[in-house]
Coordinates of C-alpha atoms in Angstrom, one line a residue:
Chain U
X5 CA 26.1 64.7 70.3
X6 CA 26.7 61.2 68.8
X7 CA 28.2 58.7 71.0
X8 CA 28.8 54.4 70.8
X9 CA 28.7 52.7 74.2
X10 CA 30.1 49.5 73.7
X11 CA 30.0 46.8 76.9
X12 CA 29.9 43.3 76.2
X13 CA 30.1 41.2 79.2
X14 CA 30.5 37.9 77.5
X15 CA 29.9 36.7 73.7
X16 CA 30.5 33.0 73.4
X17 CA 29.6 30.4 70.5
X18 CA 29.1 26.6 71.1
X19 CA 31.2 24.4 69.5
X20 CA 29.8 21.7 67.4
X21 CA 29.4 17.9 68.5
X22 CA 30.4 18.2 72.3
X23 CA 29.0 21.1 72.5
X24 CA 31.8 23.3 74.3
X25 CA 31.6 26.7 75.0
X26 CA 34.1 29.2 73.1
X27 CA 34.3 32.5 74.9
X28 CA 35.0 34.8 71.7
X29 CA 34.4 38.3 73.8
X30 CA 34.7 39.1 77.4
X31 CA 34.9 42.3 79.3
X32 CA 35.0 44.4 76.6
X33 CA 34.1 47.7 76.5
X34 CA 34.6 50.9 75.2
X35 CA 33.4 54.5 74.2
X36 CA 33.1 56.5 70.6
X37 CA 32.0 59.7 71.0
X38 CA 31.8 63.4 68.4
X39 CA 32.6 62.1 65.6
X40 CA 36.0 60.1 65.9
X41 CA 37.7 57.8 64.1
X42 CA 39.1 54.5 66.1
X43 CA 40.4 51.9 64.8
X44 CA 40.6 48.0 66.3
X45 CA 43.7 46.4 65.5
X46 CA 44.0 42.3 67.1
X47 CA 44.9 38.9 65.7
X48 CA 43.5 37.6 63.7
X49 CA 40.4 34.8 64.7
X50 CA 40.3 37.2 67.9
X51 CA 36.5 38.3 66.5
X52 CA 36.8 41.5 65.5
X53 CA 34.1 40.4 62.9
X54 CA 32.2 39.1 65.8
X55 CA 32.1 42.4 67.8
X56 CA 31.0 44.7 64.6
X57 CA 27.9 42.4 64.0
X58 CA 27.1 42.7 67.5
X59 CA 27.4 46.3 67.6
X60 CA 25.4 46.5 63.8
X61 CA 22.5 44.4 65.3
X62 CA 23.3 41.5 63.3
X63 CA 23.9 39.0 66.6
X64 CA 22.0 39.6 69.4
X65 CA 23.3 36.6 71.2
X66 CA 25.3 38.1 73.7
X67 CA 25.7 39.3 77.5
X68 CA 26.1 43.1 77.7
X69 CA 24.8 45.8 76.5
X70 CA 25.3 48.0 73.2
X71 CA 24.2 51.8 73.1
X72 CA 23.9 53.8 70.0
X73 CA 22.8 57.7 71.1
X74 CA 22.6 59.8 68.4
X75 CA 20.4 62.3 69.4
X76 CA 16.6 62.6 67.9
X77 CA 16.2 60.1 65.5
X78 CA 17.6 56.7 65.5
X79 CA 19.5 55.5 62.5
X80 CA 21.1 52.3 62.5
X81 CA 24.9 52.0 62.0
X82 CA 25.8 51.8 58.3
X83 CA 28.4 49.0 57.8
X84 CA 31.4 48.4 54.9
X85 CA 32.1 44.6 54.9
X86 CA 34.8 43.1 53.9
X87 CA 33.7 42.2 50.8
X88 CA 31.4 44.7 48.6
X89 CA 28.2 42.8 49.6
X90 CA 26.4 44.7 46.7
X91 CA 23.4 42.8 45.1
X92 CA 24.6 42.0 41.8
X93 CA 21.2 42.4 39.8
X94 CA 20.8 46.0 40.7
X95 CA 22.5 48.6 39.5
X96 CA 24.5 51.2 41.5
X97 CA 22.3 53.8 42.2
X98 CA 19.5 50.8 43.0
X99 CA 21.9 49.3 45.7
X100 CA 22.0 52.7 47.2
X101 CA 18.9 53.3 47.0
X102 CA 17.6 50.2 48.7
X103 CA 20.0 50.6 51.8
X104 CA 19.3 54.5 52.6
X105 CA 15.2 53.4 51.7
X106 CA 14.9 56.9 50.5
X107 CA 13.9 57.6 47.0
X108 CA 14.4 61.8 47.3
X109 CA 18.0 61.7 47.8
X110 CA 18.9 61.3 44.9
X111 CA 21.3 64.9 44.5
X112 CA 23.2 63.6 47.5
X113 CA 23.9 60.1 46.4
X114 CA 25.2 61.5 42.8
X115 CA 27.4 63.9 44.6
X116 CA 29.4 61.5 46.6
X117 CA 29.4 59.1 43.8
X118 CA 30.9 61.6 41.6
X119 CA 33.3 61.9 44.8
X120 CA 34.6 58.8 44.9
X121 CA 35.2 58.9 40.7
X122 CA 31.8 56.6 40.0
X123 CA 29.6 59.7 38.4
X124 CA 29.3 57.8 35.2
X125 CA 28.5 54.5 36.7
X126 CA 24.7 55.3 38.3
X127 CA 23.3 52.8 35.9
X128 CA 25.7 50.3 36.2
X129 CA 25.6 46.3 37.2
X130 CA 28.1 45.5 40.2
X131 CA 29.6 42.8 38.2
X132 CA 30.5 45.1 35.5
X133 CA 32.2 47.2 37.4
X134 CA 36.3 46.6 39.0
X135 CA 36.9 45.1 42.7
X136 CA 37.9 48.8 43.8
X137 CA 34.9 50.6 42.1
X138 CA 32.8 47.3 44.1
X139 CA 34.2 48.6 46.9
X140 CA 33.6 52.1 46.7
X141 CA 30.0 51.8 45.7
X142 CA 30.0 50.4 49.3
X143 CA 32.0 53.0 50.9
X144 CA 29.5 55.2 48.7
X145 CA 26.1 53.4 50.5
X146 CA 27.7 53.4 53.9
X147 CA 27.8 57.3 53.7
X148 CA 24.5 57.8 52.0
X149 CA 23.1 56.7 54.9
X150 CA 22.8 59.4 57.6
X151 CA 23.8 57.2 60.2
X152 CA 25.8 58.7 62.9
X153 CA 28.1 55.6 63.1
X154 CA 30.0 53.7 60.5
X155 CA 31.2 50.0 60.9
X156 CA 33.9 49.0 58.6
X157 CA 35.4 45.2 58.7
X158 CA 39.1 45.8 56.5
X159 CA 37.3 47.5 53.9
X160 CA 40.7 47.8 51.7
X161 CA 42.2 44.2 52.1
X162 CA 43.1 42.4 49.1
X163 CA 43.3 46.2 47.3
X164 CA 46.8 46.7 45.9
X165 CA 48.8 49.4 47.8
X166 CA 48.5 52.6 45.8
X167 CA 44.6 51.8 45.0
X168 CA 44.4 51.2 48.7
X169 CA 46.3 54.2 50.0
X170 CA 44.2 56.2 47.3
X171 CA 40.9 54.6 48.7
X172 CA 41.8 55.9 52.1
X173 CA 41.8 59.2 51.2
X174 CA 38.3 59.4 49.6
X175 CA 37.3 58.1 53.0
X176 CA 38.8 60.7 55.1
X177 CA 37.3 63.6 52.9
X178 CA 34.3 61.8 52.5
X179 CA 34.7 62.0 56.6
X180 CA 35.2 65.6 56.8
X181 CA 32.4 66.2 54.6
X182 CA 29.8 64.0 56.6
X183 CA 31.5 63.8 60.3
X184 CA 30.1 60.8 61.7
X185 CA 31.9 58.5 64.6
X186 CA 33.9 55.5 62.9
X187 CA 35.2 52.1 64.0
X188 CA 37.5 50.5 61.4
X189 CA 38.8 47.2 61.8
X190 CA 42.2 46.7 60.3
X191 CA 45.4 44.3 60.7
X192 CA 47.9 46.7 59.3
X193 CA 49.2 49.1 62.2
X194 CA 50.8 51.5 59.5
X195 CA 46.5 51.5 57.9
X196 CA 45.9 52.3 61.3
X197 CA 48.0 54.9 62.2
X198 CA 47.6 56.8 59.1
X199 CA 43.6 57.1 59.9
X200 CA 42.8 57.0 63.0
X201 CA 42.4 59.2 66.5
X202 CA 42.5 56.4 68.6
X203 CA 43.6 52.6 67.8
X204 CA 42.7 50.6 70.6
X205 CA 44.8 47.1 70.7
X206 CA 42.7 44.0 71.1
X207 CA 43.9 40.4 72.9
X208 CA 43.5 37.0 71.8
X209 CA 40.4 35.0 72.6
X210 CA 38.5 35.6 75.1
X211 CA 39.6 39.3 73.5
X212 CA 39.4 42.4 75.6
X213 CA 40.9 45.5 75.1
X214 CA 44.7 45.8 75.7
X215 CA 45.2 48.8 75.6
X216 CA 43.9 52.5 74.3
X217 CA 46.4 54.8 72.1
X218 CA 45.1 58.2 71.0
X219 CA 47.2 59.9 67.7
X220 CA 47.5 63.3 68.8
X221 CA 49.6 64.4 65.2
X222 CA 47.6 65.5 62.4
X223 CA 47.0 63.5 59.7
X224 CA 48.6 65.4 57.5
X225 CA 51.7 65.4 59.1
X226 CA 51.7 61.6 59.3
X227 CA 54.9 60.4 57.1
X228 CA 56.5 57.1 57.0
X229 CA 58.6 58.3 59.3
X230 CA 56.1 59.1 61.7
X231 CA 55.1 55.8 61.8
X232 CA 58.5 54.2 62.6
X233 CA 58.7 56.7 65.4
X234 CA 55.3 55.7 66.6
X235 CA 56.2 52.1 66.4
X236 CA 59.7 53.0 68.5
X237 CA 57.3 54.7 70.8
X238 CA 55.0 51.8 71.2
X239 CA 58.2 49.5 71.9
X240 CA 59.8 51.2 74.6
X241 CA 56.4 52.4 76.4
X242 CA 54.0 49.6 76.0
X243 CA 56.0 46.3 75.9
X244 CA 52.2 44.4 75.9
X245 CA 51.9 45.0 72.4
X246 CA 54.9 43.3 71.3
X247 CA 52.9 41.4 69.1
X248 CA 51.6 43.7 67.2
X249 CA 55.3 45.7 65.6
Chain T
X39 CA 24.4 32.3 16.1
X40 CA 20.6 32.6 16.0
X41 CA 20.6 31.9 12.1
X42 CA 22.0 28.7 12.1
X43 CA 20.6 27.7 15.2
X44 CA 17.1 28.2 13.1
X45 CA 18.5 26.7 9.8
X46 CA 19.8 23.5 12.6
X47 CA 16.1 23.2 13.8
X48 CA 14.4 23.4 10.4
X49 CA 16.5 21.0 8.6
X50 CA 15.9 18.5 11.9
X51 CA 12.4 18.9 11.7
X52 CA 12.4 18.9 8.1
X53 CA 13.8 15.2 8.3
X54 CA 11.4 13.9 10.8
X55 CA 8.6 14.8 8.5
X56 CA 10.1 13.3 6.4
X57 CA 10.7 10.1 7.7
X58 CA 7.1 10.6 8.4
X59 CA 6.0 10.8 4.9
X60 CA 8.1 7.8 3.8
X61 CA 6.7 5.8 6.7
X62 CA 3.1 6.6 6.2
X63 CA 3.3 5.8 2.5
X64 CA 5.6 2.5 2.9
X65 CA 3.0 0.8 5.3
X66 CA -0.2 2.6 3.9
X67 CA -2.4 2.4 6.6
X68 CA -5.2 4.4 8.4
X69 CA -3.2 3.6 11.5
X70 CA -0.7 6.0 10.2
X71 CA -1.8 8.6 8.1
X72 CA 0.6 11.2 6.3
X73 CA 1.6 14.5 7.2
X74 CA -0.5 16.0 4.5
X75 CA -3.6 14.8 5.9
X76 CA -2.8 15.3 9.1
X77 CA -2.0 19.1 8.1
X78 CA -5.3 19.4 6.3
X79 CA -7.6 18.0 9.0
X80 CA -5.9 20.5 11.4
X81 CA -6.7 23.2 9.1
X82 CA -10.5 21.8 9.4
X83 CA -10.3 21.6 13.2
X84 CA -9.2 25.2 13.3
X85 CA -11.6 26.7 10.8
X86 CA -14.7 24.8 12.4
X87 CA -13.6 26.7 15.7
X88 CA -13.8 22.9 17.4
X89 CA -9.7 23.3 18.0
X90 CA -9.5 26.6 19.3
X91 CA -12.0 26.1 21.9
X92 CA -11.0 23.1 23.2
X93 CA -7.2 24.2 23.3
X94 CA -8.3 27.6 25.0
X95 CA -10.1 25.7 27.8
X96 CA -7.0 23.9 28.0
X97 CA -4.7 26.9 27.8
X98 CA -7.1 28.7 30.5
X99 CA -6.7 25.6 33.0
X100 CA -3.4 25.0 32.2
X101 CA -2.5 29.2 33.3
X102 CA -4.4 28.9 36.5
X103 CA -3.0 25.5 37.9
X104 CA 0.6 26.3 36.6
X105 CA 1.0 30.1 38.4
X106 CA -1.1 28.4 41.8
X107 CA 1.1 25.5 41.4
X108 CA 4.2 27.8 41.5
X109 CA 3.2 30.8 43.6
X110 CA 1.8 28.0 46.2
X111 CA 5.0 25.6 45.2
X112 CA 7.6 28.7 45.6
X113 CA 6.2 30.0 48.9
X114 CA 6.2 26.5 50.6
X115 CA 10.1 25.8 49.7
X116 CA 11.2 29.1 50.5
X117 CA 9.7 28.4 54.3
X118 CA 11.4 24.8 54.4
X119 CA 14.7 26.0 52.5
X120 CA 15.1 28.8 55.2
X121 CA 13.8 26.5 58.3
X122 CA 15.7 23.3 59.2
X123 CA 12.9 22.4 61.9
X124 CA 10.2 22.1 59.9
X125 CA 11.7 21.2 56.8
X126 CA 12.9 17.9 59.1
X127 CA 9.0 17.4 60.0
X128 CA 7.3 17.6 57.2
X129 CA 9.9 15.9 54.1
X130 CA 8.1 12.5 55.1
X131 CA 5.0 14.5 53.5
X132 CA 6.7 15.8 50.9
X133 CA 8.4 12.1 50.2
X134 CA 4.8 10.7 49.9
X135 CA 2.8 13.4 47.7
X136 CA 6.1 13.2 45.1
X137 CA 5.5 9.4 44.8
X138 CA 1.4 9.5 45.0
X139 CA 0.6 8.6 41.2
X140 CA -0.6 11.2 39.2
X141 CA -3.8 8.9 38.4
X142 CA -4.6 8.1 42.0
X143 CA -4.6 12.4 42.9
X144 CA -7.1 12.9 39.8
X145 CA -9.3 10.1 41.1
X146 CA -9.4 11.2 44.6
X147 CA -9.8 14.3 43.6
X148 CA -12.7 13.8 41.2
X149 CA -14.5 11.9 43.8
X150 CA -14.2 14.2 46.8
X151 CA -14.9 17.3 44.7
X152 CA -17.0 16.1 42.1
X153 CA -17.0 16.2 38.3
X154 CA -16.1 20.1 38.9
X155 CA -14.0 22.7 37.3
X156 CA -12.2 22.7 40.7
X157 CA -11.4 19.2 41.4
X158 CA -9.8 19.6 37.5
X159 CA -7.4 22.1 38.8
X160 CA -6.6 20.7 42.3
X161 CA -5.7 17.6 41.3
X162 CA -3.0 19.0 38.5
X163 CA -1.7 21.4 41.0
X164 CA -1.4 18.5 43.9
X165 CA 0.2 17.0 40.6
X166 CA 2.6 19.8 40.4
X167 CA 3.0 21.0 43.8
X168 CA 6.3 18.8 45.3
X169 CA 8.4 19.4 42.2
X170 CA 8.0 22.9 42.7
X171 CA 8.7 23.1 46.7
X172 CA 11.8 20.5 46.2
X173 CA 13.5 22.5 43.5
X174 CA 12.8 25.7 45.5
X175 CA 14.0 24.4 48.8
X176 CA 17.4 23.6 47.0
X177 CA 17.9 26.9 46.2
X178 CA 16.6 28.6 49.7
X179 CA 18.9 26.4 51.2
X180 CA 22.0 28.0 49.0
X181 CA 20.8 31.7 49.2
X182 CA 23.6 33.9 50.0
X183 CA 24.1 34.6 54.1
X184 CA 26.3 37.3 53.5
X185 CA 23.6 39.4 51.1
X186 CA 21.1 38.7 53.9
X187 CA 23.3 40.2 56.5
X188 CA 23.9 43.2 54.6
X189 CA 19.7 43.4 54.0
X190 CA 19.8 43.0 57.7
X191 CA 22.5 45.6 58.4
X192 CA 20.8 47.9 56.0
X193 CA 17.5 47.7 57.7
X194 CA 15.9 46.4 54.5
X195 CA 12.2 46.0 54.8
X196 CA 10.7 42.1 54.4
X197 CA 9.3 43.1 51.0
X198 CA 12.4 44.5 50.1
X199 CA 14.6 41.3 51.3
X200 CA 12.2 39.1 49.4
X201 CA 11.9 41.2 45.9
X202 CA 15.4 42.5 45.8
X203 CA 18.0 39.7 47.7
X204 CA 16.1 36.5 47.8
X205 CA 13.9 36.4 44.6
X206 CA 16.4 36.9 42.4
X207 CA 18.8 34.2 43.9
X208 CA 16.1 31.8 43.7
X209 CA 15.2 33.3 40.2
X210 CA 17.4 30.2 38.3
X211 CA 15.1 27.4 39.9
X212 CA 11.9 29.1 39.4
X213 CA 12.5 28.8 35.9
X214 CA 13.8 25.4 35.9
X215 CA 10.8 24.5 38.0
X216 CA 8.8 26.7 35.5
X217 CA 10.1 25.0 32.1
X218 CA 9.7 21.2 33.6
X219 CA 6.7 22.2 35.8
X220 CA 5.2 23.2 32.1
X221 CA 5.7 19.9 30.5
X222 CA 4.5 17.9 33.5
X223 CA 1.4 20.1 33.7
X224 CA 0.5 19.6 29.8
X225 CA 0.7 16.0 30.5
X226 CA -1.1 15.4 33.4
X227 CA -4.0 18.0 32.2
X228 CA -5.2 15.9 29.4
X229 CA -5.7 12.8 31.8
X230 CA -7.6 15.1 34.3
X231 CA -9.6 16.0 31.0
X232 CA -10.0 12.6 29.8
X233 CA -10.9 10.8 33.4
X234 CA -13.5 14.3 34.4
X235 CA -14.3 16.6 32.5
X236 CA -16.7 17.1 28.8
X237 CA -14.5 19.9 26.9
X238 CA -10.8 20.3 26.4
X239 CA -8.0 18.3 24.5
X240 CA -7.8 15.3 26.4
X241 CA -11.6 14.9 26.1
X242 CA -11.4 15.3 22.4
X243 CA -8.5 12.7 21.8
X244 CA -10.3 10.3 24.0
X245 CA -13.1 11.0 21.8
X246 CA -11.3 10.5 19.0
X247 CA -9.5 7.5 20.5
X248 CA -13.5 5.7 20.6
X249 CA -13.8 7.0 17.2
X250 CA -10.6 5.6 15.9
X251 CA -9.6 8.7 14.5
X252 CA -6.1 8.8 14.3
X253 CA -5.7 11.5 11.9
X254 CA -7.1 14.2 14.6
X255 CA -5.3 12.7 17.3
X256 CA -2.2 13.6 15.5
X257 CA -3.6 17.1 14.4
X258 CA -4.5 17.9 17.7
X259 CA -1.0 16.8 18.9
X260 CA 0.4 18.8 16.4
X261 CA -1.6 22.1 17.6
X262 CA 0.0 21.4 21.2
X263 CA 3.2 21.0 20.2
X264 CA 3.1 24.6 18.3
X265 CA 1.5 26.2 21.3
X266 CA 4.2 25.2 23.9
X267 CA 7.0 26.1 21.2
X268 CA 5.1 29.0 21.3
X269 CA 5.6 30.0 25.0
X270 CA 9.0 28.6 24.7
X271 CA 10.2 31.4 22.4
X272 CA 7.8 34.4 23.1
X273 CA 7.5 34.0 26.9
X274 CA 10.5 32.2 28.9
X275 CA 13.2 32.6 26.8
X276 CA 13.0 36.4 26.6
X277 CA 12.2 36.0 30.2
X278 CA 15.8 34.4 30.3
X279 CA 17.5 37.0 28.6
X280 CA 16.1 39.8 30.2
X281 CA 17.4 38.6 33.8
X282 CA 20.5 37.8 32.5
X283 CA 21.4 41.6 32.3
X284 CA 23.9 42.1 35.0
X285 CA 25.9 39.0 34.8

């Protein structure tokens, strides 16, 4: 039973000089729960950044409430940013190591290195190593952790299409093979639809949820001309997302 | 190009002496005397054992005030880099120790403490002390928010944040505070000798200054000079390479 109670109230940031209130968040809330895969889709600006550092712990400043229940122990959501975040200094294996602070687990972080085609990189420096390796060695200490819930900010923006479509599926059979609930944060409906069970449509600022859209097709069955037929779909039934085709 | 960096450093010292040498013998004087001499008197200093005492109580107060002035230095900048509150309070302090002469510290210091071993190495590291913190504080200020985030996300622990994010960002100052701390240190250490204390170099060359004895000033010199090339190539430039690894 793993399950992401999200209910934010109001998340606001003052505004330099005159000090004015921006409302980023309000009234927005939602539920993950047995390992599934949602992803947020909104404009951009409408802080979709904002609401994953809330959730990760990063910004407490907020009215609501965040609930993370994952059973017996308590492991904090892992989190792929947007960019690899890795500390250049350390090596690979190092910058695993130091996130899952856990020295024995060494077998499993080998494995799903040699998964995502890094097996012969263990020892080496971040800077040495491609923007797509970069970000798979963070894919790589996302799921090393045995968090219950993974964050990901657009984790394959600025990848090239083939690299990226490639990147996506490591991450679904990286998925399968350690089921955890996911919230990925994309811009690209067709990203979206290929991944996820749910997408759930976000407003402008003050953002709230717009509206909640579960995928019921398989992935595997998901072709380009799926997603045209989803996007005719989404015209004819939901005119409030407009924006988003 | 490590050979003709060497051959570069040889021929350029090589042409100082020798301008040395020419000078020396032009004006002929006991004011100046010739490489040779000076050569031969340190050979004297060093087999009497004089010279390597004096330079090792040097060395040994140099070592202690240098890593307190930088472990002291590096802690108190990382605080005001990271807090804007209390970096705002207290830069009128740090305004008014960096501009305190170096001469009017050692005094102070020699007559609050005493003609002590401690007063010695307080007043070099009050000396020290602000370069360290300002350098440091400039690169607190710049550490990377989006590393610390991750640290944060990650659950790192506070020893972990410090030894593995923000120590090696700040890693480039400490060793430009190091490499100038170094020379500031070696200065101010003889005066602190010279003003307080009966061993060490500056002792000796003030000695040497009553006794007019220009060649051993100039050996002594020398012998210093050698030492801090010395720590130059065996300590912090290897310490340079090796952290230059990942980039």
């Amino acid at each position: 039973m793993n399950q992401l109670i999200v209910d934010i109230k109001k998340k606001s940031f003052s505004t330099g000089a005159d000090s004015q209130e921006l409302t980023v968040l309000k009234n927005l809330s939602f539920e993950l729960s047995d390992t599934e895969f949602v992803c947020l889709i909104g404009p951009s600006g409408c802080g979709k950044t904002t609401l994953l550092n809330i959730i990760a712990g990063l910004d407490d400043d907020f009215n609501g409430s965040i609930n993370i229940n994952s059973g017996h122990h308590a492991v904090p959501p892992s989190y792929v940013f947007q960019s690899p975040r890795l500390l250049p200094w350390r090596t690979v294996l190092e910058n695993i190591q130091l996130a899952i602070n856990d020295h024995d687990s060494l077998p499993l972080i080998t494995h799903i290195l040699q998964q995502l085609g890094l097996g012969n990189n263990l020892h080496s420096y971040p800077n040495h190593l491609s923007l797509g390796m970069q970000r798979r060695v963070s894919l790589a200490r996302a799921f090393c952790t045995p968090s219950n819930l993974l964050l990901m900010d657009e984790p394959f923006v600025s990848l090239d299409q083939a690299i990226a479509r490639k990147a996506r599926e490591l991450l679904l059979s990286l998925w399968r093979e350690q089921p955890r609930n996911i919230l990925f944060v994309t811009h690209d409906l067709d990203e979206a639809y290929t991944l996820a069970d749910r997408i759930l449509f976000l407003s402008n600022a003050p953002t709230r949820i717009i509206d909640d859209i579960k995928i019921t097709l398989p992935r595997a069955e998901r072709s380009e001309n799926q997603v045209s037929a989803f996007k005719e779909q989404l015209r004819t039934n939901h005119p409030a997302l407009q924006a988003f085709l | 190009m490590p050979r003709s960096s060497f051959l570069n450093s040889t021929l350029s010292l090589g042409l100082m002496l020798l301008i040395w040498q020419l000078t020396a013998s032009t004006i002929n004087s006991p004011v100046l005397p010739s490489p040779l001499l000076v050569f031969n008197n340190l050979l004297n200093a060093i087999q009497t054992g004089e010279l390597p005492r004096h330079l090792g109580i040097t060395l040994y107060r140099l070592t202690i005030s240098f890593f307190l002035a930088m472990f002291l230095g590096t802690a108190i900048g990382l605080i005001l880099g990271r807090h804007k509150e209390l970096n705002l309070f207290f830069d009128s302090w740090l305004i008014i120790l960096l501009n305190v002469p170096a001469l009017v510290t050692i005094i102070l210091c020699y007559i609050w403490f005493g003609l002590v071993e401690t007063a010695a190495i307080v007043a070099v590291v009050i000396n020290k002390l602000p370069n360290v913190i300002v350098t440091i504080r400039e690169g607190a200020r710049n550490l990377d928010t989006q590393l610390l985030e991750m640290a944060s996300a990650y659950r790192f622990s506070p020893a972990s944040t410090l030894f593995h994010v923000i120590l090696p960002q700040l890693y480039p100052y400490i060793m430009a505070s190091a490499r100038t701390g170094l020379a500031l240190i070696w200065k101010i250490i003889l005066v602190v000798e010279m003003l307080g204390r009966s061993d060490g170099m500056g002792f000796q060359i003030h000695l040497f200054f009553q006794l007019f004895d220009i060649t051993s000033i100039l050996a002594y010199t020398v012998s210093f000079i050698i030492i801090i090339q010395l720590i130059e190539v065996a300590i912090l430039k290897p310490l340079d390479q090796r952290s230059q690894r990942w980039k």
